[in-house]
mmCIF file of C-alpha atoms in Angstrom:
data_model
loop_
_atom_site.group_PDB
_atom_site.id
_atom_site.type_symbol
_atom_site.label_atom_id
_atom_site.label_comp_id
_atom_site.label_asym_id
_atom_site.label_seq_id
_atom_site.Cartn_x
_atom_site.Cartn_y
_atom_site.Cartn_z
ATOM 1 C CA MET A 490 -41.082 64.790 17.488
ATOM 2 C CA ALA A 491 -42.230 66.247 14.376
ATOM 3 C CA ASP A 492 -44.540 69.226 14.589
ATOM 4 C CA ALA A 493 -48.270 68.872 13.912
ATOM 5 C CA PRO A 494 -49.409 69.032 10.864
ATOM 6 C CA TYR A 495 -50.803 72.260 9.305
ATOM 7 C CA THR A 496 -52.784 72.728 6.283
ATOM 8 C CA PRO A 497 -53.539 76.186 5.442
ATOM 9 C CA PRO A 498 -56.746 77.221 4.532
ATOM 10 C CA ALA A 499 -57.282 78.581 0.522
ATOM 11 C CA VAL A 500 -57.632 82.326 1.720
ATOM 12 C CA TRP A 501 -56.218 83.396 4.956
ATOM 13 C CA ASP A 502 -58.695 84.873 7.718
ATOM 14 C CA PRO A 503 -57.270 88.011 8.850
ATOM 15 C CA ASN A 504 -59.286 87.812 12.377
ATOM 16 C CA THR A 505 -56.895 84.737 13.003
ATOM 17 C CA VAL A 506 -55.440 85.256 16.616
ATOM 18 C CA SER A 507 -51.569 84.409 16.353
ATOM 19 C CA GLY A 508 -50.986 84.304 20.308
ATOM 20 C CA GLY A 509 -47.712 85.225 21.736
ATOM 21 C CA ARG A 510 -46.352 88.430 23.246
ATOM 22 C CA PHE A 511 -47.548 90.634 20.649
ATOM 23 C CA ALA A 512 -51.024 89.237 19.807
ATOM 24 C CA GLY A 513 -52.779 92.134 21.481
ATOM 25 C CA ILE A 514 -51.332 94.577 19.161
ATOM 26 C CA ASN A 515 -50.650 92.956 15.858
ATOM 27 C CA ARG A 516 -53.125 93.452 12.949
ATOM 28 C CA PRO A 517 -52.990 92.840 9.385
ATOM 29 C CA THR A 518 -53.747 96.589 8.805
ATOM 30 C CA ALA A 519 -51.796 99.982 8.601
ATOM 31 C CA GLY A 520 -52.920 103.116 9.924
ATOM 32 C CA PRO A 521 -53.564 105.041 13.115
ATOM 33 C CA ARG A 522 -55.976 103.458 15.964
ATOM 34 C CA GLU A 523 -56.243 106.357 17.900
ATOM 35 C CA GLU A 524 -55.728 110.170 17.718
ATOM 36 C CA ARG A 525 -52.652 111.144 19.630
ATOM 37 C CA GLU A 526 -50.233 113.953 19.147
ATOM 38 C CA LEU A 527 -46.599 113.785 19.716
ATOM 39 C CA PRO A 528 -44.786 115.510 21.783
ATOM 40 C CA VAL A 529 -42.311 117.987 20.712
ATOM 41 C CA GLY A 530 -39.151 119.548 22.442
ATOM 42 C CA GLU A 531 -36.403 122.660 21.550
ATOM 43 C CA HIS A 532 -33.794 120.617 19.800
ATOM 44 C CA PRO A 533 -33.444 120.399 16.004
ATOM 45 C CA PHE A 534 -34.064 116.681 15.925
ATOM 46 C CA GLN A 535 -37.191 114.630 17.390
ATOM 47 C CA LEU A 536 -36.989 111.010 17.751
ATOM 48 C CA TYR A 537 -39.397 108.658 18.888
ATOM 49 C CA SER A 538 -38.115 105.492 19.469
ATOM 50 C CA LEU A 539 -37.364 102.702 21.922
ATOM 51 C CA ALA A 540 -34.182 101.542 23.194
ATOM 52 C CA THR A 541 -34.709 98.175 20.894
ATOM 53 C CA PRO A 542 -31.635 97.081 18.539
ATOM 54 C CA ASN A 543 -33.209 99.099 15.672
ATOM 55 C CA GLY A 544 -33.811 101.955 18.280
ATOM 56 C CA VAL A 545 -30.387 101.990 19.639
ATOM 57 C CA LYS A 546 -28.594 102.835 16.199
ATOM 58 C CA VAL A 547 -30.137 106.417 15.989
ATOM 59 C CA THR A 548 -29.691 107.196 19.453
ATOM 60 C CA ILE A 549 -25.714 106.119 19.326
ATOM 61 C CA MET A 550 -25.458 107.864 16.034
ATOM 62 C CA LEU A 551 -26.900 111.056 17.454
ATOM 63 C CA GLU A 552 -24.674 110.839 20.507
ATOM 64 C CA GLU A 553 -21.556 109.877 18.043
ATOM 65 C CA LEU A 554 -22.192 113.276 16.184
ATOM 66 C CA LEU A 555 -22.543 115.144 19.543
ATOM 67 C CA GLU A 556 -19.645 113.559 20.775
ATOM 68 C CA ALA A 557 -17.396 114.617 17.894
ATOM 69 C CA GLY A 558 -18.759 118.351 18.424
ATOM 70 C CA HIS A 559 -21.664 118.573 16.292
ATOM 71 C CA ARG A 560 -23.998 120.878 18.296
ATOM 72 C CA GLY A 561 -26.405 120.719 15.419
ATOM 73 C CA ALA A 562 -27.058 117.158 16.423
ATOM 74 C CA GLU A 563 -28.761 118.022 19.623
ATOM 75 C CA TYR A 564 -32.058 115.914 20.162
ATOM 76 C CA ASP A 565 -35.057 115.412 21.992
ATOM 77 C CA ALA A 566 -35.707 111.396 22.593
ATOM 78 C CA TRP A 567 -39.196 110.446 23.375
ATOM 79 C CA THR A 568 -39.759 106.737 24.172
ATOM 80 C CA VAL A 569 -42.611 104.878 22.151
ATOM 81 C CA ASN A 570 -44.207 102.089 23.763
ATOM 82 C CA ILE A 571 -44.581 99.163 21.107
ATOM 83 C CA SER A 572 -45.871 96.973 23.486
ATOM 84 C CA ALA A 573 -48.828 99.298 24.439
ATOM 85 C CA GLY A 574 -48.988 99.915 21.012
ATOM 86 C CA GLU A 575 -47.978 103.663 21.156
ATOM 87 C CA GLN A 576 -46.955 103.538 17.441
ATOM 88 C CA PHE A 577 -50.395 103.405 16.314
ATOM 89 C CA GLY A 578 -51.160 106.698 17.483
ATOM 90 C CA SER A 579 -52.036 109.423 14.750
ATOM 91 C CA GLY A 580 -49.089 111.581 15.353
ATOM 92 C CA PHE A 581 -46.563 108.822 15.292
ATOM 93 C CA VAL A 582 -48.161 107.336 11.882
ATOM 94 C CA ALA A 583 -47.472 110.773 10.439
ATOM 95 C CA VAL A 584 -43.915 110.278 10.993
ATOM 96 C CA ASN A 585 -43.613 106.836 10.164
ATOM 97 C CA PRO A 586 -46.732 105.340 7.990
ATOM 98 C CA ASN A 587 -45.421 101.788 8.910
ATOM 99 C CA SER A 588 -45.614 102.112 12.680
ATOM 100 C CA LYS A 589 -42.162 100.833 13.381
ATOM 101 C CA ILE A 590 -39.507 102.624 15.423
ATOM 102 C CA PRO A 591 -37.709 104.343 15.173
ATOM 103 C CA ALA A 592 -38.715 107.730 13.654
ATOM 104 C CA LEU A 593 -37.368 111.030 13.252
ATOM 105 C CA LEU A 594 -38.385 114.452 12.695
ATOM 106 C CA ASP A 595 -35.957 116.739 11.243
ATOM 107 C CA ARG A 596 -36.795 120.495 12.282
ATOM 108 C CA SER A 597 -33.204 121.894 11.673
ATOM 109 C CA THR A 598 -34.793 123.817 8.978
ATOM 110 C CA PRO A 599 -37.868 125.496 11.103
ATOM 111 C CA ASP A 600 -40.020 126.535 8.232
ATOM 112 C CA ALA A 601 -39.791 123.108 6.475
ATOM 113 C CA PRO A 602 -39.289 120.245 9.014
ATOM 114 C CA PHE A 603 -39.634 116.681 7.466
ATOM 115 C CA ARG A 604 -39.931 112.910 8.447
ATOM 116 C CA VAL A 605 -37.167 110.240 7.959
ATOM 117 C CA PHE A 606 -38.203 106.828 8.818
ATOM 118 C CA GLU A 607 -36.370 103.587 8.666
ATOM 119 C CA SER A 608 -33.314 103.315 10.766
ATOM 120 C CA GLY A 609 -31.336 102.820 7.677
ATOM 121 C CA ALA A 610 -32.303 105.759 5.996
ATOM 122 C CA ILE A 611 -32.198 108.063 9.325
ATOM 123 C CA LEU A 612 -28.437 106.705 9.585
ATOM 124 C CA VAL A 613 -27.645 107.817 6.185
ATOM 125 C CA HIS A 614 -29.414 110.920 6.355
ATOM 126 C CA LEU A 615 -27.699 112.045 9.292
ATOM 127 C CA ALA A 616 -24.350 110.787 8.079
ATOM 128 C CA GLU A 617 -24.616 113.009 5.027
ATOM 129 C CA LYS A 618 -26.146 115.883 6.734
ATOM 130 C CA PHE A 619 -22.824 116.043 8.729
ATOM 131 C CA GLY A 620 -20.263 114.803 6.749
ATOM 132 C CA MET A 621 -19.656 111.956 9.143
ATOM 133 C CA PHE A 622 -19.187 108.034 9.309
ATOM 134 C CA LEU A 623 -20.247 107.769 5.574
ATOM 135 C CA PRO A 624 -16.859 108.337 3.485
ATOM 136 C CA ALA A 625 -17.223 110.398 0.254
ATOM 137 C CA ASP A 626 -14.643 107.918 -1.702
ATOM 138 C CA PRO A 627 -16.921 106.158 -3.952
ATOM 139 C CA ALA A 628 -15.506 102.629 -3.127
ATOM 140 C CA LYS A 629 -15.380 103.166 0.455
ATOM 141 C CA ARG A 630 -18.721 104.642 0.371
ATOM 142 C CA ALA A 631 -20.130 101.596 -1.354
ATOM 143 C CA GLU A 632 -18.537 99.230 0.893
ATOM 144 C CA VAL A 633 -20.219 101.111 3.952
ATOM 145 C CA LEU A 634 -23.459 100.865 2.323
ATOM 146 C CA SER A 635 -23.250 97.401 1.609
ATOM 147 C CA TRP A 636 -22.721 96.574 5.003
ATOM 148 C CA LEU A 637 -25.650 98.700 6.266
ATOM 149 C CA PHE A 638 -27.908 97.135 4.100
ATOM 150 C CA TRP A 639 -26.708 93.776 4.875
ATOM 151 C CA GLN A 640 -27.765 94.424 8.288
ATOM 152 C CA VAL A 641 -31.052 95.951 7.455
ATOM 153 C CA ALA A 642 -31.535 92.901 5.420
ATOM 154 C CA SER A 643 -30.514 90.536 7.926
ATOM 155 C CA ALA A 644 -32.292 91.784 10.933
ATOM 156 C CA PRO A 645 -35.680 90.377 10.227
ATOM 157 C CA PHE A 646 -33.821 86.741 9.959
ATOM 158 C CA ILE A 647 -32.476 87.273 13.592
ATOM 159 C CA GLY A 648 -35.332 89.275 15.341
ATOM 160 C CA GLY A 649 -38.798 88.191 13.834
ATOM 161 C CA GLY A 650 -37.401 84.977 13.206
ATOM 162 C CA PHE A 651 -35.140 83.559 15.758
ATOM 163 C CA GLY A 652 -36.093 85.362 18.267
ATOM 164 C CA HIS A 653 -39.913 85.160 17.773
ATOM 165 C CA PHE A 654 -39.776 81.547 17.678
ATOM 166 C CA TYR A 655 -37.115 80.959 20.283
ATOM 167 C CA ALA A 656 -38.049 83.384 22.962
ATOM 168 C CA TYR A 657 -41.907 85.059 22.061
ATOM 169 C CA ALA A 658 -43.722 82.738 20.558
ATOM 170 C CA PRO A 659 -46.513 80.653 22.585
ATOM 171 C CA GLU A 660 -45.428 77.453 21.957
ATOM 172 C CA LYS A 661 -41.893 75.870 20.907
ATOM 173 C CA TYR A 662 -41.620 74.552 17.232
ATOM 174 C CA GLU A 663 -38.250 72.290 15.940
ATOM 175 C CA TYR A 664 -38.756 73.433 12.468
ATOM 176 C CA PRO A 665 -38.717 77.377 12.676
ATOM 177 C CA ILE A 666 -36.111 77.445 15.659
ATOM 178 C CA ASN A 667 -33.820 75.478 13.846
ATOM 179 C CA ARG A 668 -34.306 77.198 10.252
ATOM 180 C CA TYR A 669 -33.718 80.837 12.114
ATOM 181 C CA ALA A 670 -30.858 79.408 14.232
ATOM 182 C CA MET A 671 -28.848 78.533 11.303
ATOM 183 C CA GLU A 672 -29.631 81.624 9.619
ATOM 184 C CA THR A 673 -28.442 83.785 12.805
ATOM 185 C CA LYS A 674 -25.488 81.700 12.893
ATOM 186 C CA ARG A 675 -24.618 81.998 9.348
ATOM 187 C CA ILE A 676 -25.306 85.985 9.815
ATOM 188 C CA PHE A 677 -22.687 85.941 12.535
ATOM 189 C CA ASP A 678 -20.362 83.526 10.550
ATOM 190 C CA VAL A 679 -20.134 86.434 7.774
ATOM 191 C CA ALA A 680 -19.477 89.155 10.123
ATOM 192 C CA ASP A 681 -16.881 86.909 11.888
ATOM 193 C CA LYS A 682 -15.093 86.140 8.701
ATOM 194 C CA ARG A 683 -15.185 89.967 7.436
ATOM 195 C CA LEU A 684 -13.877 90.921 10.775
ATOM 196 C CA ALA A 685 -10.898 88.602 10.858
ATOM 197 C CA GLN A 686 -10.134 90.645 7.744
ATOM 198 C CA SER A 687 -10.580 94.334 9.176
ATOM 199 C CA ARG A 688 -10.715 96.417 12.202
ATOM 200 C CA PHE A 689 -14.236 97.418 11.408
ATOM 201 C CA LEU A 690 -17.139 95.991 8.965
ATOM 202 C CA ALA A 691 -16.345 98.203 5.975
ATOM 203 C CA GLY A 692 -12.385 98.723 6.842
ATOM 204 C CA ASP A 693 -10.110 100.612 8.894
ATOM 205 C CA GLU A 694 -12.848 103.168 9.495
ATOM 206 C CA TYR A 695 -15.566 103.461 12.257
ATOM 207 C CA SER A 696 -18.965 103.733 10.146
ATOM 208 C CA ILE A 697 -22.663 103.602 9.961
ATOM 209 C CA ALA A 698 -22.030 100.253 8.890
ATOM 210 C CA ASP A 699 -20.607 99.729 12.461
ATOM 211 C CA ILE A 700 -23.625 101.715 14.415
ATOM 212 C CA ALA A 701 -26.264 99.594 12.254
ATOM 213 C CA ASN A 702 -25.029 96.135 13.083
ATOM 214 C CA PHE A 703 -23.299 96.690 16.612
ATOM 215 C CA PRO A 704 -26.939 97.116 18.337
ATOM 216 C CA TRP A 705 -28.167 93.670 16.962
ATOM 217 C CA LEU A 706 -24.772 91.513 17.349
ATOM 218 C CA ALA A 707 -23.579 92.912 20.557
ATOM 219 C CA PRO A 708 -26.390 91.664 22.874
ATOM 220 C CA PHE A 709 -25.517 88.007 21.700
ATOM 221 C CA THR A 710 -22.266 88.035 22.543
ATOM 222 C CA GLU A 711 -23.172 89.873 26.248
ATOM 223 C CA GLY A 712 -25.967 86.994 26.670
ATOM 224 C CA THR A 713 -28.713 90.071 27.139
ATOM 225 C CA ILE A 714 -31.042 88.986 24.106
ATOM 226 C CA TYR A 715 -33.368 86.048 23.685
ATOM 227 C CA ASN A 716 -33.373 84.561 26.783
ATOM 228 C CA ASP A 717 -30.266 82.078 26.933
ATOM 229 C CA ALA A 718 -29.539 82.652 22.975
ATOM 230 C CA LYS A 719 -25.943 82.957 23.717
ATOM 231 C CA THR A 720 -25.605 79.386 24.824
ATOM 232 C CA PHE A 721 -27.649 77.817 22.458
ATOM 233 C CA LEU A 722 -26.079 79.476 19.513
ATOM 234 C CA SER A 723 -22.710 79.133 20.544
ATOM 235 C CA ILE A 724 -22.125 82.525 20.239
ATOM 236 C CA ASP A 725 -18.727 82.516 21.751
ATOM 237 C CA GLU A 726 -17.379 80.729 18.627
ATOM 238 C CA TYR A 727 -17.174 84.059 16.993
ATOM 239 C CA THR A 728 -13.948 85.601 18.369
ATOM 240 C CA HIS A 729 -13.675 88.338 15.879
ATOM 241 C CA VAL A 730 -17.218 89.637 16.300
ATOM 242 C CA ALA A 731 -16.415 89.473 20.030
ATOM 243 C CA ARG A 732 -13.378 91.731 19.464
ATOM 244 C CA TRP A 733 -15.329 94.207 17.605
ATOM 245 C CA VAL A 734 -18.089 94.533 19.989
ATOM 246 C CA ALA A 735 -15.757 95.073 22.926
ATOM 247 C CA GLU A 736 -14.138 97.839 21.008
ATOM 248 C CA ILE A 737 -17.365 99.706 19.963
ATOM 249 C CA LYS A 738 -19.032 99.278 23.365
ATOM 250 C CA ALA A 739 -16.336 101.309 25.085
ATOM 251 C CA ARG A 740 -16.923 104.240 23.164
ATOM 252 C CA PRO A 741 -18.418 106.963 25.276
ATOM 253 C CA ALA A 742 -20.963 107.949 22.716
ATOM 254 C CA VAL A 743 -22.158 104.358 22.365
ATOM 255 C CA ARG A 744 -22.548 103.804 26.258
ATOM 256 C CA ARG A 745 -24.649 106.883 26.131
ATOM 257 C CA GLY A 746 -26.639 106.156 23.095
ATOM 258 C CA ARG A 747 -27.817 102.345 24.642
ATOM 259 C CA ILE A 748 -29.554 103.486 27.603
ATOM 260 C CA VAL A 749 -31.800 106.376 25.820
ATOM 261 C CA ASN A 750 -35.160 105.481 25.535
ATOM 262 C CA LYS A 751 -34.451 102.188 27.673
ATOM 263 C CA VAL A 752 -37.229 101.333 30.362
ATOM 264 C CA TRP A 753 -36.081 98.105 31.637
ATOM 265 C CA GLY A 754 -33.472 96.757 33.707
ATOM 266 C CA ASP A 755 -31.800 98.278 36.418
ATOM 267 C CA GLU A 756 -33.462 101.991 37.058
ATOM 268 C CA ASP A 757 -29.956 103.666 36.773
ATOM 269 C CA THR A 758 -29.465 102.371 33.435
ATOM 270 C CA GLN A 759 -32.813 103.745 31.843
ATOM 271 C CA LEU A 760 -33.083 107.150 30.519
ATOM 272 C CA LYS A 761 -36.691 107.240 29.312
ATOM 273 C CA GLU A 762 -36.603 110.574 27.797
ATOM 274 C CA ARG A 763 -33.345 112.574 26.631
ATOM 275 C CA HIS A 764 -33.225 116.323 25.919
ATOM 276 C CA SER A 765 -29.735 117.321 27.029
ATOM 277 C CA ALA A 766 -26.565 115.845 28.138
ATOM 278 C CA ALA A 767 -27.237 116.538 31.564
ATOM 279 C CA ASP A 768 -29.961 113.753 31.573
ATOM 280 C CA PHE A 769 -27.040 111.431 31.809
ATOM 281 C CA ALA A 770 -25.989 112.473 35.257
ATOM 282 C CA GLY A 771 -26.118 109.907 37.681
ATOM 283 C CA LYS A 772 -27.050 107.140 35.332
ATOM 284 C CA ARG A 773 -24.671 103.801 35.090
ATOM 285 C CA LEU A 774 -23.480 103.419 31.475
ATOM 286 C CA ASP A 775 -22.155 99.596 31.206
#
């Protein structure tokens, strides 16, 4: 059955209620909605985030740097409850005017702290600062950045597109589900074909391209995102993606990074805040 026809008005009404899971916080305006300071810990990096795919990119990156021996990458990770609208507090908006997680405050130079927002920008910043996961060779660097920004450009089709209409929208409509299911499968096919040619997305070396893509692709292969999306999209078809996911998810830093700022699921897989390696004691790293 075709969807009921909808004729857009000449001018969209900003007071329109869209419904759905995030109807209570969605507004067509930017800026703070309340005065709320952010907590600040003792480490060089202060991360304000949540363990969504975009948030996990940064905690994996920081844990990888620590795993490699970079003590200067120590960080405090503070949970931002986006369902409760905490991203619209004045302190968070000062770090990210777009009110999206993750946001990073770099205090490694105490007298000149600065913000970095957008997950892709944070990964590049940390990679350049510590000289890891982003090659210096121009051709290799270009390949890594290409796959990084491919992910940044693709995520809205997967999350705001497929994820929203398939799992979160108050009503199911055939057209948007078909539209974004097709695009999500196309994205998986791009990755699968590439990973049939190389061990990692940008070649033989693990990089920020893999760190960025893994948190979005892995939950589909595991069947842990958007209800039964794994079955609906026949994700098992993408065997090269599955091989890549299995290799990356076994990395100790990845296992730690995936639970930082996680506030759902079994309690022993949650780590609401992270302030030192000791915080992982007693936690189950799947």
